[in-house]
Amino acid sequence: MKKTVLAFSRITAPMVERLQQDFNVIVPNPKLGDIAAQFNDALPEAHGLIGVGRKLGRAQLENAAKLEVVSSVSVGYDNYDLAYFNERGLALTNTPDVLTESTADLGFALIMSAARRTAELDAWTKAGQWQATVGPAQFGSDVFGKTLGIVGLGNIGAAIARRGRFGFNMPVIYAGNSRKEALEQELGARHVSLEQLLAEADFVCLVVPLSAQTKHLIGAEQLRQMKRSAFLINISRGPVVDEAALVEALQNGVIRGAGLDVYEKEPLTESPLFALSNAVTLPHVGSATAETREAMANRAIDNLRAALLGERPRDLVNPQVWK
Ligand code: DGY
C-alpha cells in the first residue's frame, strides 16, 4: 500500500504529480476552508510531511502517529524542535547547496542597495524629486575595497565573501566557532573575534543559523561596537538581531544603515523600520528565484522519497535517528 504524504507549502502541481507516482498526496486547499484545520485533519494518516514555514514540535505533531519524516524545503531548520524529533526517531531533512549562490546574490544585493541607497533613490526619483543634479544628500558609500565582515563562514557566507573578494577587492574577515583554513587560503580571509569584526568591518554580514547561542547575537552593545559608517546586513534569521535595538541604532546614527531580509516576526506588516530611509527591507527572499525554488522543492522531494522508500536521504539533519 502507498504511504501518505502531506504537502503543506511550496509544492507546485507538477511536483505533486511527481510525488503521486509513489505516494498518496494530500495538499490542503485554501478554497476548501481553513488550511490549518485541513493540515491537522490529515496529520494522523501522514507518513511524510513536506513544506516550509511551519513550527513543528511536540504540540503540533502529537497526533501524527504514523509520521516517519519531515522534509523541509529550506536550508534552515530552526522551525523544528530537533530534540523532539530525535526523541521520537523522526527524520528531518533540509535542502542545502542548491540555494547557496542565489542567497549569496541577495546578500550582496543588500550590501549594494544599503550602501548606494538604490531602493531609497529609486522611490525618490519616481516621486519626481530629481529636480537638479544630486548633491551630498543623495550620496551613498563605496563598496569596492571596503572591509567585508562575515559572521558565520559556511557555504553561503563563503559565497558572499567570494563576491566581495574577487568582484569588489574587499578584504574579508570572519567570526565563528571554527577556523576555515581552506577558505582563509582561497580568500585571504582572517579569522577574528566578533568584537574585532564589529570594530573593523564596513559591512557586517550575518549568515549564522538561529540557535540558543545566536539569538540576539547582535544587540545594542554590539551595534555600538560597529563603525558609525558601517552597515549591518542580515540574511540569516530575524531573531539573530535584537530588532528594537537595531531600530534605535538606525534612528540615532549609531550605524550608517542596514540591509535586511529577515525579521523577528514574519511576515513583517508594520514596523518602525518602514519609516527609516537607511533600512532596506526585503520580504525574506534569499532563495526566492524561480530556478532555486524549483531546485529546492525537487531536492526536498528526493529526500522525502528516499526516506519513505527506506533509503538514507541525502540531506539528513539528524543522522542519529536513521537505522
Ligand atoms: C532557507 O532555506 O532557510 C531560507 O531562509 C528560505 O526559506
mmCIF file with all atom_site columns, N, CA and C in Angstrom, residues 96-151:
data_model
loop_
_atom_site.group_PDB
_atom_site.id
_atom_site.type_symbol
_atom_site.label_atom_id
_atom_site.label_alt_id
_atom_site.label_comp_id
_atom_site.label_asym_id
_atom_site.label_entity_id
_atom_site.label_seq_id
_atom_site.pdbx_PDB_ins_code
_atom_site.Cartn_x
_atom_site.Cartn_y
_atom_site.Cartn_z
_atom_site.occupancy
_atom_site.B_iso_or_equiv
_atom_site.pdbx_formal_charge
_atom_site.auth_seq_id
_atom_site.auth_comp_id
_atom_site.auth_asym_id
_atom_site.auth_atom_id
_atom_site.pdbx_PDB_model_num
ATOM 1   N N  . PRO A 1 96  ? 20.273 21.898 1.530   1.00 0.00 ? 96  PRO A N  1
ATOM 2   C CA . PRO A 1 96  ? 21.474 22.742 1.418   1.00 0.00 ? 96  PRO A CA 1
ATOM 3   C C  . PRO A 1 96  ? 21.959 22.819 -0.038  1.00 0.00 ? 96  PRO A C  1
ATOM 4   N N  . ASP A 1 97  ? 22.991 23.565 -0.259  1.00 0.00 ? 97  ASP A N  1
ATOM 5   C CA . ASP A 1 97  ? 23.736 23.661 -1.540  1.00 0.00 ? 97  ASP A CA 1
ATOM 6   C C  . ASP A 1 97  ? 22.961 24.346 -2.668  1.00 0.00 ? 97  ASP A C  1
ATOM 7   N N  . VAL A 1 98  ? 21.750 23.850 -2.959  1.00 0.00 ? 98  VAL A N  1
ATOM 8   C CA . VAL A 1 98  ? 21.056 24.357 -4.160  1.00 0.00 ? 98  VAL A CA 1
ATOM 9   C C  . VAL A 1 98  ? 20.708 25.839 -4.072  1.00 0.00 ? 98  VAL A C  1
ATOM 10  N N  . LEU A 1 99  ? 20.676 26.385 -2.843  1.00 0.00 ? 99  LEU A N  1
ATOM 11  C CA . LEU A 1 99  ? 20.304 27.805 -2.724  1.00 0.00 ? 99  LEU A CA 1
ATOM 12  C C  . LEU A 1 99  ? 21.496 28.704 -2.413  1.00 0.00 ? 99  LEU A C  1
ATOM 13  N N  . THR A 1 100 ? 22.691 28.114 -2.349  1.00 0.00 ? 100 THR A N  1
ATOM 14  C CA . THR A 1 100 ? 23.849 28.886 -1.889  1.00 0.00 ? 100 THR A CA 1
ATOM 15  C C  . THR A 1 100 ? 24.079 30.141 -2.728  1.00 0.00 ? 100 THR A C  1
ATOM 16  N N  . GLU A 1 101 ? 24.152 29.967 -4.055  1.00 0.00 ? 101 GLU A N  1
ATOM 17  C CA . GLU A 1 101 ? 24.538 31.109 -4.894  1.00 0.00 ? 101 GLU A CA 1
ATOM 18  C C  . GLU A 1 101 ? 23.438 32.160 -4.966  1.00 0.00 ? 101 GLU A C  1
ATOM 19  N N  . SER A 1 102 ? 22.175 31.733 -5.066  1.00 0.00 ? 102 SER A N  1
ATOM 20  C CA . SER A 1 102 ? 21.130 32.786 -5.137  1.00 0.00 ? 102 SER A CA 1
ATOM 21  C C  . SER A 1 102 ? 21.009 33.534 -3.820  1.00 0.00 ? 102 SER A C  1
ATOM 22  N N  . THR A 1 103 ? 21.214 32.835 -2.706  1.00 0.00 ? 103 THR A N  1
ATOM 23  C CA . THR A 1 103 ? 21.127 33.540 -1.422  1.00 0.00 ? 103 THR A CA 1
ATOM 24  C C  . THR A 1 103 ? 22.309 34.499 -1.262  1.00 0.00 ? 103 THR A C  1
ATOM 25  N N  . ALA A 1 104 ? 23.474 34.077 -1.747  1.00 0.00 ? 104 ALA A N  1
ATOM 26  C CA . ALA A 1 104 ? 24.639 34.975 -1.699  1.00 0.00 ? 104 ALA A CA 1
ATOM 27  C C  . ALA A 1 104 ? 24.423 36.190 -2.608  1.00 0.00 ? 104 ALA A C  1
ATOM 28  N N  . ASP A 1 105 ? 23.800 35.962 -3.772  1.00 0.00 ? 105 ASP A N  1
ATOM 29  C CA . ASP A 1 105 ? 23.470 37.100 -4.653  1.00 0.00 ? 105 ASP A CA 1
ATOM 30  C C  . ASP A 1 105 ? 22.627 38.123 -3.893  1.00 0.00 ? 105 ASP A C  1
ATOM 31  N N  . LEU A 1 106 ? 21.630 37.602 -3.177  1.00 0.00 ? 106 LEU A N  1
ATOM 32  C CA . LEU A 1 106 ? 20.725 38.505 -2.455  1.00 0.00 ? 106 LEU A CA 1
ATOM 33  C C  . LEU A 1 106 ? 21.474 39.231 -1.336  1.00 0.00 ? 106 LEU A C  1
ATOM 34  N N  . GLY A 1 107 ? 22.360 38.502 -0.661  1.00 0.00 ? 107 GLY A N  1
ATOM 35  C CA . GLY A 1 107 ? 23.170 39.140 0.387   1.00 0.00 ? 107 GLY A CA 1
ATOM 36  C C  . GLY A 1 107 ? 23.974 40.284 -0.198  1.00 0.00 ? 107 GLY A C  1
ATOM 37  N N  . PHE A 1 108 ? 24.559 40.040 -1.356  1.00 0.00 ? 108 PHE A N  1
ATOM 38  C CA . PHE A 1 108 ? 25.369 41.093 -1.960  1.00 0.00 ? 108 PHE A CA 1
ATOM 39  C C  . PHE A 1 108 ? 24.482 42.225 -2.491  1.00 0.00 ? 108 PHE A C  1
ATOM 40  N N  . ALA A 1 109 ? 23.300 41.868 -2.960  1.00 0.00 ? 109 ALA A N  1
ATOM 41  C CA . ALA A 1 109 ? 22.363 42.910 -3.409  1.00 0.00 ? 109 ALA A CA 1
ATOM 42  C C  . ALA A 1 109 ? 22.024 43.837 -2.241  1.00 0.00 ? 109 ALA A C  1
ATOM 43  N N  . LEU A 1 110 ? 21.883 43.276 -1.044  1.00 0.00 ? 110 LEU A N  1
ATOM 44  C CA . LEU A 1 110 ? 21.588 44.109 0.124   1.00 0.00 ? 110 LEU A CA 1
ATOM 45  C C  . LEU A 1 110 ? 22.766 45.011 0.478   1.00 0.00 ? 110 LEU A C  1
ATOM 46  N N  . ILE A 1 111 ? 23.980 44.473 0.334   1.00 0.00 ? 111 ILE A N  1
ATOM 47  C CA . ILE A 1 111 ? 25.169 45.301 0.577   1.00 0.00 ? 111 ILE A CA 1
ATOM 48  C C  . ILE A 1 111 ? 25.140 46.507 -0.374  1.00 0.00 ? 111 ILE A C  1
ATOM 49  N N  . MET A 1 112 ? 24.936 46.216 -1.656  1.00 0.00 ? 112 MET A N  1
ATOM 50  C CA . MET A 1 112 ? 24.951 47.272 -2.674  1.00 0.00 ? 112 MET A CA 1
ATOM 51  C C  . MET A 1 112 ? 23.802 48.261 -2.462  1.00 0.00 ? 112 MET A C  1
ATOM 52  N N  . SER A 1 113 ? 22.642 47.700 -2.174  1.00 0.00 ? 113 SER A N  1
ATOM 53  C CA . SER A 1 113 ? 21.462 48.548 -2.065  1.00 0.00 ? 113 SER A CA 1
ATOM 54  C C  . SER A 1 113 ? 21.548 49.463 -0.836  1.00 0.00 ? 113 SER A C  1
ATOM 55  N N  . ALA A 1 114 ? 22.040 48.883 0.293   1.00 0.00 ? 114 ALA A N  1
ATOM 56  C CA . ALA A 1 114 ? 22.158 49.706 1.508   1.00 0.00 ? 114 ALA A CA 1
ATOM 57  C C  . ALA A 1 114 ? 23.214 50.791 1.296   1.00 0.00 ? 114 ALA A C  1
ATOM 58  N N  . ALA A 1 115 ? 24.356 50.403 0.691   1.00 0.00 ? 115 ALA A N  1
ATOM 59  C CA . ALA A 1 115 ? 25.455 51.367 0.547   1.00 0.00 ? 115 ALA A CA 1
ATOM 60  C C  . ALA A 1 115 ? 25.131 52.446 -0.481  1.00 0.00 ? 115 ALA A C  1
ATOM 61  N N  . ARG A 1 116 ? 24.542 52.049 -1.602  1.00 0.00 ? 116 ARG A N  1
ATOM 62  C CA . ARG A 1 116 ? 24.300 53.015 -2.678  1.00 0.00 ? 116 ARG A CA 1
ATOM 63  C C  . ARG A 1 116 ? 22.856 53.535 -2.685  1.00 0.00 ? 116 ARG A C  1
ATOM 64  N N  . ARG A 1 117 ? 22.100 53.120 -1.668  1.00 0.00 ? 117 ARG A N  1
ATOM 65  C CA . ARG A 1 117 ? 20.750 53.658 -1.415  1.00 0.00 ? 117 ARG A CA 1
ATOM 66  C C  . ARG A 1 117 ? 19.832 53.474 -2.627  1.00 0.00 ? 117 ARG A C  1
ATOM 67  N N  . THR A 1 118 ? 19.951 52.330 -3.307  1.00 0.00 ? 118 THR A N  1
ATOM 68  C CA . THR A 1 118 ? 19.238 52.169 -4.580  1.00 0.00 ? 118 THR A CA 1
ATOM 69  C C  . THR A 1 118 ? 17.709 52.169 -4.409  1.00 0.00 ? 118 THR A C  1
ATOM 70  N N  . ALA A 1 119 ? 17.217 51.499 -3.361  1.00 0.00 ? 119 ALA A N  1
ATOM 71  C CA . ALA A 1 119 ? 15.758 51.448 -3.187  1.00 0.00 ? 119 ALA A CA 1
ATOM 72  C C  . ALA A 1 119 ? 15.227 52.838 -2.837  1.00 0.00 ? 119 ALA A C  1
ATOM 73  N N  . GLU A 1 120 ? 15.943 53.491 -1.935  1.00 0.00 ? 120 GLU A N  1
ATOM 74  C CA . GLU A 1 120 ? 15.528 54.826 -1.481  1.00 0.00 ? 120 GLU A CA 1
ATOM 75  C C  . GLU A 1 120 ? 15.561 55.824 -2.650  1.00 0.00 ? 120 GLU A C  1
ATOM 76  N N  . LEU A 1 121 ? 16.631 55.783 -3.438  1.00 0.00 ? 121 LEU A N  1
ATOM 77  C CA . LEU A 1 121 ? 16.763 56.759 -4.533  1.00 0.00 ? 121 LEU A CA 1
ATOM 78  C C  . LEU A 1 121 ? 15.820 56.439 -5.694  1.00 0.00 ? 121 LEU A C  1
ATOM 79  N N  . ASP A 1 122 ? 15.499 55.180 -5.846  1.00 0.00 ? 122 ASP A N  1
ATOM 80  C CA . ASP A 1 122 ? 14.509 54.798 -6.852  1.00 0.00 ? 122 ASP A CA 1
ATOM 81  C C  . ASP A 1 122 ? 13.155 55.438 -6.489  1.00 0.00 ? 122 ASP A C  1
ATOM 82  N N  . ALA A 1 123 ? 12.772 55.281 -5.210  1.00 0.00 ? 123 ALA A N  1
ATOM 83  C CA . ALA A 1 123 ? 11.490 55.866 -4.762  1.00 0.00 ? 123 ALA A CA 1
ATOM 84  C C  . ALA A 1 123 ? 11.531 57.394 -4.894  1.00 0.00 ? 123 ALA A C  1
ATOM 85  N N  . TRP A 1 124 ? 12.681 57.973 -4.577  1.00 0.00 ? 124 TRP A N  1
ATOM 86  C CA . TRP A 1 124 ? 12.868 59.437 -4.646  1.00 0.00 ? 124 TRP A CA 1
ATOM 87  C C  . TRP A 1 124 ? 12.697 59.927 -6.086  1.00 0.00 ? 124 TRP A C  1
ATOM 88  N N  . THR A 1 125 ? 13.329 59.207 -7.027  1.00 0.00 ? 125 THR A N  1
ATOM 89  C CA . THR A 1 125 ? 13.227 59.603 -8.436  1.00 0.00 ? 125 THR A CA 1
ATOM 90  C C  . THR A 1 125 ? 11.783 59.495 -8.919  1.00 0.00 ? 125 THR A C  1
ATOM 91  N N  . LYS A 1 126 ? 11.154 58.351 -8.569  1.00 0.00 ? 126 LYS A N  1
ATOM 92  C CA . LYS A 1 126 ? 9.773  58.140 -9.032  1.00 0.00 ? 126 LYS A CA 1
ATOM 93  C C  . LYS A 1 126 ? 8.809  59.141 -8.411  1.00 0.00 ? 126 LYS A C  1
ATOM 94  N N  . ALA A 1 127 ? 9.182  59.687 -7.262  1.00 0.00 ? 127 ALA A N  1
ATOM 95  C CA . ALA A 1 127 ? 8.328  60.697 -6.625  1.00 0.00 ? 127 ALA A CA 1
ATOM 96  C C  . ALA A 1 127 ? 8.546  62.075 -7.240  1.00 0.00 ? 127 ALA A C  1
ATOM 97  N N  . GLY A 1 128 ? 9.356  62.137 -8.301  1.00 0.00 ? 128 GLY A N  1
ATOM 98  C CA . GLY A 1 128 ? 9.554  63.410 -9.003  1.00 0.00 ? 128 GLY A CA 1
ATOM 99  C C  . GLY A 1 128 ? 10.478 64.369 -8.267  1.00 0.00 ? 128 GLY A C  1
ATOM 100 N N  . GLN A 1 129 ? 11.337 63.843 -7.372  1.00 0.00 ? 129 GLN A N  1
ATOM 101 C CA . GLN A 1 129 ? 12.189 64.720 -6.559  1.00 0.00 ? 129 GLN A CA 1
ATOM 102 C C  . GLN A 1 129 ? 13.489 65.103 -7.264  1.00 0.00 ? 129 GLN A C  1
ATOM 103 N N  . TRP A 1 130 ? 13.766 64.486 -8.379  1.00 0.00 ? 130 TRP A N  1
ATOM 104 C CA . TRP A 1 130 ? 15.024 64.754 -9.087  1.00 0.00 ? 130 TRP A CA 1
ATOM 105 C C  . TRP A 1 130 ? 14.865 66.029 -9.921  1.00 0.00 ? 130 TRP A C  1
ATOM 106 N N  . GLN A 1 131 ? 15.069 67.136 -9.273  1.00 0.00 ? 131 GLN A N  1
ATOM 107 C CA . GLN A 1 131 ? 14.812 68.439 -9.906  1.00 0.00 ? 131 GLN A CA 1
ATOM 108 C C  . GLN A 1 131 ? 16.099 69.097 -10.382 1.00 0.00 ? 131 GLN A C  1
ATOM 109 N N  . ALA A 1 132 ? 17.219 68.666 -9.817  1.00 0.00 ? 132 ALA A N  1
ATOM 110 C CA . ALA A 1 132 ? 18.522 69.238 -10.200 1.00 0.00 ? 132 ALA A CA 1
ATOM 111 C C  . ALA A 1 132 ? 19.570 68.165 -9.950  1.00 0.00 ? 132 ALA A C  1
ATOM 112 N N  . THR A 1 133 ? 20.810 68.428 -10.371 1.00 0.00 ? 133 THR A N  1
ATOM 113 C CA . THR A 1 133 ? 21.880 67.453 -10.161 1.00 0.00 ? 133 THR A CA 1
ATOM 114 C C  . THR A 1 133 ? 21.936 67.061 -8.675  1.00 0.00 ? 133 THR A C  1
ATOM 115 N N  . VAL A 1 134 ? 22.111 65.756 -8.400  1.00 0.00 ? 134 VAL A N  1
ATOM 116 C CA . VAL A 1 134 ? 22.087 65.317 -6.992  1.00 0.00 ? 134 VAL A CA 1
ATOM 117 C C  . VAL A 1 134 ? 23.291 65.883 -6.229  1.00 0.00 ? 134 VAL A C  1
ATOM 118 N N  . GLY A 1 135 ? 23.112 66.034 -4.922  1.00 0.00 ? 135 GLY A N  1
ATOM 119 C CA . GLY A 1 135 ? 24.181 66.550 -4.053  1.00 0.00 ? 135 GLY A CA 1
ATOM 120 C C  . GLY A 1 135 ? 24.447 65.595 -2.910  1.00 0.00 ? 135 GLY A C  1
ATOM 121 N N  . PRO A 1 136 ? 25.203 66.029 -1.909  1.00 0.00 ? 136 PRO A N  1
ATOM 122 C CA . PRO A 1 136 ? 25.574 65.155 -0.795  1.00 0.00 ? 136 PRO A CA 1
ATOM 123 C C  . PRO A 1 136 ? 24.387 64.463 -0.128  1.00 0.00 ? 136 PRO A C  1
ATOM 124 N N  . ALA A 1 137 ? 23.222 65.082 -0.149  1.00 0.00 ? 137 ALA A N  1
ATOM 125 C CA . ALA A 1 137 ? 22.058 64.457 0.497   1.00 0.00 ? 137 ALA A CA 1
ATOM 126 C C  . ALA A 1 137 ? 21.686 63.137 -0.166  1.00 0.00 ? 137 ALA A C  1
ATOM 127 N N  . GLN A 1 138 ? 22.121 62.940 -1.404  1.00 0.00 ? 138 GLN A N  1
ATOM 128 C CA . GLN A 1 138 ? 21.816 61.681 -2.098  1.00 0.00 ? 138 GLN A CA 1
ATOM 129 C C  . GLN A 1 138 ? 23.037 60.772 -2.208  1.00 0.00 ? 138 GLN A C  1
ATOM 130 N N  . PHE A 1 139 ? 24.177 61.198 -1.710  1.00 0.00 ? 139 PHE A N  1
ATOM 131 C CA . PHE A 1 139 ? 25.385 60.378 -1.866  1.00 0.00 ? 139 PHE A CA 1
ATOM 132 C C  . PHE A 1 139 ? 25.283 59.100 -1.036  1.00 0.00 ? 139 PHE A C  1
ATOM 133 N N  . GLY A 1 140 ? 25.920 58.057 -1.566  1.00 0.00 ? 140 GLY A N  1
ATOM 134 C CA . GLY A 1 140 ? 25.979 56.795 -0.829  1.00 0.00 ? 140 GLY A CA 1
ATOM 135 C C  . GLY A 1 140 ? 27.379 56.546 -0.298  1.00 0.00 ? 140 GLY A C  1
ATOM 136 N N  . SER A 1 141 ? 27.692 55.259 -0.035  1.00 0.00 ? 141 SER A N  1
ATOM 137 C CA . SER A 1 141 ? 29.019 54.869 0.460   1.00 0.00 ? 141 SER A CA 1
ATOM 138 C C  . SER A 1 141 ? 29.615 53.882 -0.535  1.00 0.00 ? 141 SER A C  1
ATOM 139 N N  . ASP A 1 142 ? 30.940 53.905 -0.658  1.00 0.00 ? 142 ASP A N  1
ATOM 140 C CA . ASP A 1 142 ? 31.611 52.955 -1.550  1.00 0.00 ? 142 ASP A CA 1
ATOM 141 C C  . ASP A 1 142 ? 31.527 51.531 -1.005  1.00 0.00 ? 142 ASP A C  1
ATOM 142 N N  . VAL A 1 143 ? 31.576 50.589 -1.931  1.00 0.00 ? 143 VAL A N  1
ATOM 143 C CA . VAL A 1 143 ? 31.648 49.167 -1.564  1.00 0.00 ? 143 VAL A CA 1
ATOM 144 C C  . VAL A 1 143 ? 33.027 48.621 -1.944  1.00 0.00 ? 143 VAL A C  1
ATOM 145 N N  . PHE A 1 144 ? 33.484 48.950 -3.142  1.00 0.00 ? 144 PHE A N  1
ATOM 146 C CA . PHE A 1 144 ? 34.772 48.455 -3.653  1.00 0.00 ? 144 PHE A CA 1
ATOM 147 C C  . PHE A 1 144 ? 35.891 48.766 -2.654  1.00 0.00 ? 144 PHE A C  1
ATOM 148 N N  . GLY A 1 145 ? 36.628 47.713 -2.295  1.00 0.00 ? 145 GLY A N  1
ATOM 149 C CA . GLY A 1 145 ? 37.795 47.911 -1.437  1.00 0.00 ? 145 GLY A CA 1
ATOM 150 C C  . GLY A 1 145 ? 37.493 48.034 0.050   1.00 0.00 ? 145 GLY A C  1
ATOM 151 N N  . LYS A 1 146 ? 36.229 48.047 0.440   1.00 0.00 ? 146 LYS A N  1
ATOM 152 C CA . LYS A 1 146 ? 35.876 48.160 1.862   1.00 0.00 ? 146 LYS A CA 1
ATOM 153 C C  . LYS A 1 146 ? 35.997 46.794 2.538   1.00 0.00 ? 146 LYS A C  1
ATOM 154 N N  . THR A 1 147 ? 36.026 46.791 3.859   1.00 0.00 ? 147 THR A N  1
ATOM 155 C CA . THR A 1 147 ? 36.227 45.526 4.585   1.00 0.00 ? 147 THR A CA 1
ATOM 156 C C  . THR A 1 147 ? 34.895 44.802 4.802   1.00 0.00 ? 147 THR A C  1
ATOM 157 N N  . LEU A 1 148 ? 34.898 43.546 4.391   1.00 0.00 ? 148 LEU A N  1
ATOM 158 C CA . LEU A 1 148 ? 33.690 42.725 4.488   1.00 0.00 ? 148 LEU A CA 1
ATOM 159 C C  . LEU A 1 148 ? 33.828 41.774 5.688   1.00 0.00 ? 148 LEU A C  1
ATOM 160 N N  . GLY A 1 149 ? 32.906 41.888 6.632   1.00 0.00 ? 149 GLY A N  1
ATOM 161 C CA . GLY A 1 149 ? 32.926 41.021 7.818   1.00 0.00 ? 149 GLY A CA 1
ATOM 162 C C  . GLY A 1 149 ? 31.809 40.007 7.737   1.00 0.00 ? 149 GLY A C  1
ATOM 163 N N  . ILE A 1 150 ? 32.191 38.731 7.743   1.00 0.00 ? 150 ILE A N  1
ATOM 164 C CA . ILE A 1 150 ? 31.169 37.683 7.633   1.00 0.00 ? 150 ILE A CA 1
ATOM 165 C C  . ILE A 1 150 ? 31.056 36.982 8.996   1.00 0.00 ? 150 ILE A C  1
ATOM 166 N N  . VAL A 1 151 ? 29.865 36.994 9.552   1.00 0.00 ? 151 VAL A N  1
ATOM 167 C CA . VAL A 1 151 ? 29.639 36.279 10.812  1.00 0.00 ? 151 VAL A CA 1
ATOM 168 C C  . VAL A 1 151 ? 28.987 34.955 10.438  1.00 0.00 ? 151 VAL A C  1
#
